[in-house]
Short mmCIF file of C-alpha atoms in Angstrom, two decimals:
data_model
loop_
_atom_site.label_atom_id
_atom_site.label_comp_id
_atom_site.label_asym_id
_atom_site.label_seq_id
_atom_site.Cartn_x
_atom_site.Cartn_y
_atom_site.Cartn_z
CA MET R 343 -8.64 -16.45 9.64
CA SER R 344 -12.22 -14.27 9.74
CA LEU R 345 -12.17 -10.49 9.30
CA SER R 346 -13.09 -10.30 13.00
CA ASN R 347 -10.29 -12.22 13.98
CA THR R 348 -8.10 -10.25 11.90
CA LEU R 349 -9.31 -6.84 13.35
CA ASP R 350 -8.90 -8.43 16.84
CA ARG R 351 -5.17 -8.98 16.27
CA VAL R 352 -4.53 -5.45 14.62
CA ASP R 353 -6.29 -4.02 17.88
CA ALA R 354 -3.69 -6.41 19.69
CA ASP R 355 -0.99 -5.59 17.69
CA LEU R 356 -1.46 -1.62 18.29
CA ALA R 357 -2.04 -2.04 21.85
CA ALA R 358 1.55 -3.82 22.16
CA GLY R 359 3.23 -1.08 19.81
CA ARG R 360 3.57 -3.36 16.71
CA VAL R 361 2.31 -0.66 14.30
CA PRO R 362 4.26 -2.08 11.48
CA MET R 363 2.44 -5.52 11.89
CA ALA R 364 -1.17 -3.87 12.42
CA ARG R 365 -0.41 -1.81 9.16
CA GLN R 366 0.31 -4.93 7.52
CA ARG R 367 -2.71 -6.70 8.41
CA LEU R 368 -4.76 -3.88 7.54
CA ARG R 369 -3.27 -3.76 4.09
CA GLY R 370 -4.15 -7.29 3.66
CA LEU R 371 -7.83 -6.62 4.82
CA VAL R 372 -7.75 -3.68 2.35
CA SER R 373 -6.82 -5.89 -0.51
CA SER R 374 -9.31 -8.62 0.15
CA PHE R 375 -11.89 -6.50 1.01
CA PRO R 376 -11.74 -3.19 -1.16
CA TYR R 377 -15.08 -1.88 -0.78
CA ASP R 378 -15.04 -1.65 3.02
CA LEU R 379 -14.41 1.87 3.80
CA THR R 380 -13.95 1.06 7.63
CA LEU R 381 -10.81 -0.97 7.00
CA ARG R 382 -9.66 2.04 5.02
CA ARG R 383 -10.35 4.35 7.69
CA ARG R 384 -8.54 2.03 9.93
CA LEU R 385 -5.62 1.96 7.90
CA ALA R 386 -5.71 5.81 7.37
CA GLU R 387 -5.25 6.14 11.52
CA VAL R 388 -2.41 3.76 11.52
CA TYR R 389 -0.51 5.97 8.77
CA ARG R 390 -1.07 8.93 11.20
CA LEU R 391 0.70 7.42 13.64
CA TYR R 392 3.57 7.19 11.15
CA GLY R 393 3.21 10.84 10.54
CA ASP R 394 2.56 9.98 6.71
CA ALA R 395 -0.22 12.47 5.73
CA ALA R 396 0.06 11.45 2.02
CA GLU R 397 -0.77 7.53 2.90
CA ALA R 398 -3.43 8.73 5.39
CA GLY R 399 -5.12 10.97 2.89
CA ARG R 400 -4.81 7.99 0.12
CA TRP R 401 -6.60 5.74 2.78
CA MET R 402 -9.07 8.57 3.43
CA TYR R 403 -9.92 9.80 -0.02
CA LEU R 404 -13.22 8.30 -0.19
CA GLU R 405 -14.73 9.71 3.10
CA GLU R 406 -16.26 12.62 3.43
CA ASP R 407 -15.12 13.65 6.63
CA ARG R 408 -11.30 13.51 5.21
CA ASP R 409 -8.50 15.94 6.03
CA ALA R 410 -7.73 18.60 3.35
CA VAL R 411 -4.04 18.52 4.47
CA GLU R 412 -3.63 14.82 3.99
CA THR R 413 -6.09 14.66 0.86
CA ALA R 414 -3.65 17.48 -0.56
CA ALA R 415 -0.55 15.39 0.43
CA PHE R 416 -2.00 12.20 -1.56
CA GLU R 417 -2.78 14.23 -4.66
CA GLU R 418 0.64 15.86 -4.66
CA ARG R 419 2.68 12.18 -3.92
CA TYR R 420 0.26 10.50 -6.69
CA GLY R 421 0.55 13.22 -9.15
CA SER R 422 -1.47 12.03 -12.00
CA PRO R 423 -5.11 10.36 -12.38
CA GLY R 424 -3.66 7.18 -13.30
CA TRP R 425 -1.41 7.00 -10.40
CA ARG R 426 -4.22 7.95 -8.14
CA MET R 427 -6.44 5.30 -9.48
CA LYS R 428 -4.05 2.66 -8.82
CA ALA R 429 -3.24 3.70 -5.26
CA LEU R 430 -6.76 3.62 -4.32
CA ALA R 431 -6.62 -0.15 -5.13
CA TRP R 432 -10.02 -0.43 -5.99
CA SER R 433 -11.66 -3.04 -8.10
CA GLY R 434 -15.05 -3.45 -9.91
CA PRO R 435 -17.93 -0.87 -10.14
CA GLU R 436 -18.12 2.19 -7.95
CA ALA R 437 -21.63 1.26 -7.04
CA LEU R 438 -20.17 -0.89 -4.39
CA ALA R 439 -18.42 2.21 -2.72
CA GLY R 440 -21.25 2.20 -0.03
CA THR R 441 -21.60 5.98 0.26
CA ALA R 442 -22.77 8.73 -2.53
CA PHE R 443 -19.38 10.58 -1.58
CA ALA R 444 -17.07 7.60 -2.18
CA GLU R 445 -19.06 6.71 -5.76
CA GLY R 446 -18.44 10.24 -6.57
CA GLN R 447 -14.76 10.31 -5.77
CA LEU R 448 -14.20 7.02 -7.55
CA VAL R 449 -15.88 7.91 -10.65
CA ALA R 450 -14.17 11.59 -10.65
CA VAL R 451 -10.83 9.48 -10.36
CA ARG R 452 -11.79 7.28 -13.14
CA THR R 453 -12.91 9.91 -15.59
CA ALA R 454 -9.93 11.73 -15.22
CA CYS R 455 -7.61 8.83 -15.87
CA SER R 456 -9.95 8.13 -18.96
CA GLU R 457 -9.20 11.62 -20.07
CA ALA R 458 -5.47 11.21 -19.49
CA VAL R 459 -5.08 7.94 -21.40
CA GLY R 460 -7.48 9.18 -24.23
CA ARG R 461 -9.68 5.90 -23.61
CA ALA R 462 -12.38 4.42 -21.23
CA VAL R 463 -10.79 2.65 -18.45
CA ALA R 464 -12.06 0.57 -15.64
CA TRP R 465 -10.59 -0.33 -11.99
CA GLY R 466 -8.38 -3.19 -12.21
CA ASP R 467 -7.69 -2.44 -15.72
CA PRO R 468 -3.87 -1.95 -16.66
CA ILE R 469 -3.06 1.71 -17.15
CA PRO R 470 -0.10 3.07 -18.96
CA LEU R 471 1.84 5.04 -16.66
CA GLU R 472 4.11 7.72 -18.10
CA ASP R 473 4.18 10.15 -15.52
CA ASP R 474 7.92 11.02 -15.20
CA GLU R 475 7.27 13.50 -12.38
CA TYR R 476 6.27 10.59 -10.19
CA ASP R 477 8.07 7.17 -8.95
CA GLU R 478 6.49 5.31 -6.73
CA VAL R 479 8.09 5.69 -3.52
CA PRO R 480 8.21 2.68 -1.18
CA ASP R 481 7.07 2.95 2.28
CA GLU R 482 9.49 2.81 5.34
CA GLY R 483 8.39 -0.44 5.99
CA SER R 484 9.28 -1.71 2.20
CA ARG R 485 13.00 0.08 2.67
CA TRP R 486 13.27 -1.86 5.89
CA SER R 487 12.42 -4.85 4.18
CA ALA R 488 14.50 -4.39 1.13
CA VAL R 489 17.60 -3.93 3.54
CA VAL R 490 16.97 -7.33 5.63
CA VAL R 491 16.78 -9.37 2.50
CA ALA R 492 19.86 -7.79 1.33
CA ILE R 493 21.51 -8.30 4.16
CA GLY R 494 20.07 -11.83 4.46
CA ALA R 495 21.43 -12.73 0.82
CA PHE R 496 24.79 -11.45 1.22
CA LEU R 497 25.38 -13.45 4.24
CA GLY R 498 23.72 -16.66 2.73
CA VAL R 499 26.19 -16.05 -0.23
CA THR R 500 29.06 -15.44 2.03
CA VAL R 501 28.08 -18.74 4.26
CA THR R 502 27.63 -20.82 1.05
CA VAL R 503 31.08 -19.59 -0.67
CA GLY R 504 32.84 -20.23 3.17
CA VAL R 505 31.49 -23.37 3.30
CA TRP R 506 32.40 -24.46 -0.58
CA ILE R 507 35.97 -23.21 0.03
CA ARG R 508 36.19 -25.18 3.18
CA GLY R 509 35.07 -28.29 1.45
CA VAL R 510 37.64 -28.06 -1.37
CA ILE R 511 40.45 -27.48 1.20
CA ALA R 512 39.58 -30.68 3.19
CA LEU R 513 39.23 -32.58 -0.09
CA PHE R 514 43.10 -31.90 -0.69
CA GLU R 515 44.25 -32.52 3.14
#
């Protein structure tokens, strides 16, 4: 599926009120096209619909016209440079950022992370995240998915055990 087709689907999802689906599609696009700042901006807009200032700040972090409250919420949630570097989901050189401001932000985060871990790091490197003050909190969609998976697993095991017991009983009848 092409980028424009997926963006059309995002627009249709938002128009129909399917905000979680739009968010999922945009997260996939940002993962596939990490250098596209317009996709990050659209994802921030979706997180604003959720009222999640930290995630909106996360995806607007590379934009010069970002909201100071959202940026502060992002920096508080992802308290260390290593967590911020991981959260920005960037890969490759900063020069691909497209704007001087975004490039400067990426360089600043990477430099702070390098200083924190005591060695030079690059985007995509495994970074030791020893920050006990921060535990990555799954977003509401992840929590909901976990609940659905747990219920499904419980029902699957229950049905399997029930069928097995019924088969054993039928065997002796």
